[in-house]
Amino acid sequence: GQQPAREARRPGVATGSVSGIVVTDDPEGKPLRRARVFLNGTEVEIARTTISDDAGRFTFAELPSGRYTIGAAKEGYVTTNFGAGRPGGAGSPVVLRDGGARGDITLRLLRGAVITGTLLDPDGQPIPGVSMRALRYGYTVNGERRLTAVTTTMAGHITDDRGAYRIYGLPPGDYTIAAPAIP
Protein backbone atom coordinates (compact mmCIF):
# COMPACT_ATOMS: atom_id res chain seq x y z
CA GLY A 1 0.00 0.00 0.00
CA GLN A 2 0.99 3.51 -0.65
CA GLN A 3 1.03 5.91 2.29
CA PRO A 4 -0.65 9.28 1.91
CA ALA A 5 1.74 12.15 1.33
CA ARG A 6 2.37 14.22 4.43
CA GLU A 7 1.62 17.86 3.81
CA ALA A 8 4.30 20.13 5.21
CA ARG A 9 3.10 23.45 6.51
CA ARG A 10 4.75 26.31 4.66
CA PRO A 11 4.98 29.90 5.90
CA GLY A 12 2.22 32.04 4.46
CA VAL A 13 -0.20 29.14 3.99
CA ALA A 14 -3.72 30.24 4.91
CA THR A 15 -4.32 28.18 8.05
CA GLY A 16 -5.04 30.77 10.75
CA SER A 17 -8.22 32.39 11.99
CA VAL A 18 -9.41 35.44 13.86
CA SER A 19 -12.77 35.63 15.60
CA GLY A 20 -14.51 37.71 18.20
CA ILE A 21 -17.54 39.77 19.07
CA VAL A 22 -18.87 43.27 18.38
CA VAL A 23 -20.59 44.90 21.37
CA THR A 24 -21.90 48.29 22.45
CA ASP A 25 -19.64 50.52 24.53
CA ASP A 26 -22.10 50.76 27.40
CA PRO A 27 -21.75 48.99 30.79
CA GLU A 28 -23.87 46.02 29.62
CA GLY A 29 -21.80 45.54 26.45
CA LYS A 30 -24.77 44.27 24.42
CA PRO A 31 -23.90 42.31 21.25
CA LEU A 32 -24.31 44.27 18.02
CA ARG A 33 -25.82 42.29 15.18
CA ARG A 34 -25.19 43.16 11.54
CA ALA A 35 -22.08 45.28 12.19
CA ARG A 36 -19.62 45.38 9.29
CA VAL A 37 -16.30 43.92 10.47
CA PHE A 38 -13.20 44.45 8.36
CA LEU A 39 -9.74 42.87 8.42
CA ASN A 40 -6.73 44.22 6.52
CA GLY A 41 -3.26 42.72 6.29
CA THR A 42 -0.38 45.07 7.00
CA GLU A 43 2.29 42.65 5.70
CA VAL A 44 0.21 40.57 3.31
CA GLU A 45 -2.28 41.87 0.75
CA ILE A 46 -5.53 40.78 2.33
CA ALA A 47 -8.69 42.82 2.80
CA ARG A 48 -11.81 41.03 3.99
CA THR A 49 -15.19 42.09 5.30
CA THR A 50 -17.87 40.13 7.12
CA ILE A 51 -21.09 40.90 9.00
CA SER A 52 -21.55 40.05 12.68
CA ASP A 53 -24.29 37.51 13.41
CA ASP A 54 -27.28 37.93 15.76
CA ALA A 55 -24.99 37.33 18.77
CA GLY A 56 -22.46 39.93 17.53
CA ARG A 57 -19.94 37.20 16.58
CA PHE A 58 -17.64 37.20 13.55
CA THR A 59 -14.91 34.95 12.10
CA PHE A 60 -12.20 35.32 9.49
CA ALA A 61 -10.79 31.91 8.49
CA GLU A 62 -8.00 30.65 6.24
CA LEU A 63 -5.60 33.48 7.02
CA PRO A 64 -1.84 33.32 6.42
CA SER A 65 0.52 34.38 9.19
CA GLY A 66 1.01 38.12 9.46
CA ARG A 67 -0.12 41.32 11.13
CA TYR A 68 -3.72 42.47 10.71
CA THR A 69 -5.80 45.48 11.59
CA ILE A 70 -9.38 44.73 12.56
CA GLY A 71 -12.26 47.14 12.96
CA ALA A 72 -16.02 47.43 12.88
CA ALA A 73 -18.62 49.92 11.68
CA LYS A 74 -22.38 50.20 12.02
CA GLU A 75 -24.69 53.03 11.08
CA GLY A 76 -25.27 55.29 14.07
CA TYR A 77 -22.05 54.15 15.78
CA VAL A 78 -18.45 55.38 15.65
CA THR A 79 -16.16 53.17 13.55
CA THR A 80 -13.75 51.43 15.93
CA ASN A 81 -10.41 49.67 15.44
CA PHE A 82 -9.24 46.86 17.72
CA GLY A 83 -6.89 48.15 20.43
CA ALA A 84 -7.63 51.84 19.80
CA GLY A 85 -7.25 54.05 22.85
CA ARG A 86 -9.89 56.53 21.66
CA PRO A 87 -12.79 56.58 19.21
CA GLY A 88 -11.45 56.74 15.67
CA GLY A 89 -7.92 55.84 16.80
CA ALA A 90 -5.57 53.68 14.72
CA GLY A 91 -5.66 50.65 17.02
CA SER A 92 -3.16 47.83 17.47
CA PRO A 93 -2.27 45.12 14.97
CA VAL A 94 -3.21 41.50 15.65
CA VAL A 95 -0.28 39.15 15.05
CA LEU A 96 -1.19 35.73 13.68
CA ARG A 97 1.32 32.87 13.39
CA ASP A 98 1.04 29.90 10.99
CA GLY A 99 -1.96 27.87 12.03
CA GLY A 100 -2.70 30.28 14.86
CA ALA A 101 -6.13 31.26 16.09
CA ARG A 102 -7.16 34.43 17.90
CA GLY A 103 -10.64 34.14 19.36
CA ASP A 104 -10.45 36.95 21.91
CA ILE A 105 -11.14 40.00 19.75
CA THR A 106 -13.73 42.37 21.24
CA LEU A 107 -14.75 45.44 19.28
CA ARG A 108 -16.67 48.00 21.37
CA LEU A 109 -18.66 50.46 19.27
CA LEU A 110 -19.57 53.79 20.80
CA ARG A 111 -22.98 55.19 19.86
CA GLY A 112 -22.36 58.24 17.70
CA ALA A 113 -23.41 61.76 18.57
CA VAL A 114 -25.96 63.72 16.53
CA ILE A 115 -25.97 67.34 15.38
CA THR A 116 -29.13 68.79 13.88
CA GLY A 117 -30.01 72.21 12.58
CA THR A 118 -31.74 74.27 9.96
CA LEU A 119 -30.07 76.18 7.13
CA LEU A 120 -31.80 79.49 6.32
CA ASP A 121 -31.04 82.25 3.83
CA PRO A 122 -30.64 85.91 4.97
CA ASP A 123 -34.42 86.36 4.64
CA GLY A 124 -35.12 83.45 6.99
CA GLN A 125 -36.25 81.10 4.22
CA PRO A 126 -35.13 77.42 4.27
CA ILE A 127 -32.44 76.31 1.79
CA PRO A 128 -33.10 72.73 0.61
CA GLY A 129 -30.65 70.30 -1.04
CA VAL A 130 -27.43 71.57 0.55
CA SER A 131 -24.77 69.09 1.68
CA MET A 132 -23.77 69.99 5.25
CA ARG A 133 -20.42 68.97 6.76
CA ALA A 134 -19.16 68.47 10.29
CA LEU A 135 -15.60 69.77 10.69
CA ARG A 136 -13.20 69.47 13.59
CA TYR A 137 -9.69 70.60 14.30
CA GLY A 138 -6.88 68.13 13.78
CA TYR A 139 -3.17 68.27 13.13
CA THR A 140 -1.44 67.68 9.80
CA VAL A 141 1.80 65.74 9.43
CA ASN A 142 3.64 69.10 9.64
CA GLY A 143 2.00 69.85 12.99
CA GLU A 144 -0.31 72.48 11.52
CA ARG A 145 -3.74 72.78 13.17
CA ARG A 146 -6.46 72.61 10.51
CA LEU A 147 -10.21 72.08 10.21
CA THR A 148 -10.97 68.79 8.44
CA ALA A 149 -14.23 67.10 7.49
CA VAL A 150 -15.35 64.20 9.65
CA THR A 151 -16.55 61.22 7.63
CA THR A 152 -19.55 59.36 9.01
CA THR A 153 -22.48 57.40 7.70
CA MET A 154 -24.46 60.63 7.45
CA ALA A 155 -27.47 59.88 5.32
CA GLY A 156 -29.29 62.94 6.71
CA HIS A 157 -26.57 65.52 6.04
CA ILE A 158 -28.38 67.03 3.03
CA THR A 159 -30.94 69.68 3.95
CA ASP A 160 -34.56 68.76 3.30
CA ASP A 161 -37.38 71.00 2.02
CA ARG A 162 -37.48 72.77 5.41
CA GLY A 163 -33.70 73.37 5.38
CA ALA A 164 -33.27 70.81 8.18
CA TYR A 165 -30.26 68.48 8.37
CA ARG A 166 -29.09 65.74 10.71
CA ILE A 167 -25.46 64.58 10.94
CA TYR A 168 -25.04 61.45 13.05
CA GLY A 169 -22.49 58.79 13.96
CA LEU A 170 -20.03 61.43 15.19
CA PRO A 171 -17.31 60.68 17.75
CA PRO A 172 -17.28 62.84 20.89
CA GLY A 173 -15.77 66.28 20.40
CA ASP A 174 -16.23 69.88 19.31
CA TYR A 175 -17.46 70.57 15.78
CA THR A 176 -17.96 73.37 13.31
CA ILE A 177 -20.83 72.90 10.88
CA ALA A 178 -20.29 74.14 7.33
CA ALA A 179 -22.24 74.50 4.10
CA PRO A 180 -20.72 75.27 0.71
CA ALA A 181 -20.91 78.85 -0.52
CA ILE A 182 -24.46 79.51 -1.70
CA PRO A 183 -24.94 82.11 -4.46
PDB file of C-alpha atoms in Angstrom, residues 11-12 19 24 28 37 44 46 48 57 59 61 63 81 87 95 115 119 124 134 140 142 152 160-161 178:
ATOM      1  CA  PRO A  11       4.982  29.903   5.898  1.00  0.00           C
ATOM      2  CA  GLY A  12       2.216  32.040   4.458  1.00  0.00           C
ATOM      3  CA  SER A  19     -12.772  35.632  15.604  1.00  0.00           C
ATOM      4  CA  THR A  24     -21.902  48.293  22.454  1.00  0.00           C
ATOM      5  CA  GLU A  28     -23.872  46.022  29.619  1.00  0.00           C
ATOM      6  CA  VAL A  37     -16.304  43.918  10.470  1.00  0.00           C
ATOM      7  CA  VAL A  44       0.206  40.570   3.306  1.00  0.00           C
ATOM      8  CA  ILE A  46      -5.532  40.780   2.329  1.00  0.00           C
ATOM      9  CA  ARG A  48     -11.814  41.025   3.989  1.00  0.00           C
ATOM     10  CA  ARG A  57     -19.937  37.205  16.583  1.00  0.00           C
ATOM     11  CA  THR A  59     -14.912  34.950  12.103  1.00  0.00           C
ATOM     12  CA  ALA A  61     -10.788  31.906   8.492  1.00  0.00           C
ATOM     13  CA  LEU A  63      -5.600  33.480   7.015  1.00  0.00           C
ATOM     14  CA  ASN A  81     -10.409  49.666  15.442  1.00  0.00           C
ATOM     15  CA  PRO A  87     -12.789  56.576  19.207  1.00  0.00           C
ATOM     16  CA  VAL A  95      -0.282  39.149  15.050  1.00  0.00           C
ATOM     17  CA  ILE A 115     -25.965  67.340  15.384  1.00  0.00           C
ATOM     18  CA  LEU A 119     -30.071  76.178   7.128  1.00  0.00           C
ATOM     19  CA  GLY A 124     -35.117  83.453   6.992  1.00  0.00           C
ATOM     20  CA  ALA A 134     -19.165  68.469  10.287  1.00  0.00           C
ATOM     21  CA  THR A 140      -1.436  67.681   9.798  1.00  0.00           C
ATOM     22  CA  ASN A 142       3.644  69.096   9.637  1.00  0.00           C
ATOM     23  CA  THR A 152     -19.550  59.363   9.010  1.00  0.00           C
ATOM     24  CA  ASP A 160     -34.564  68.758   3.302  1.00  0.00           C
ATOM     25  CA  ASP A 161     -37.382  71.002   2.018  1.00  0.00           C
ATOM     26  CA  ALA A 178     -20.289  74.142   7.328  1.00  0.00           C
TER      27      ALA A 178
END
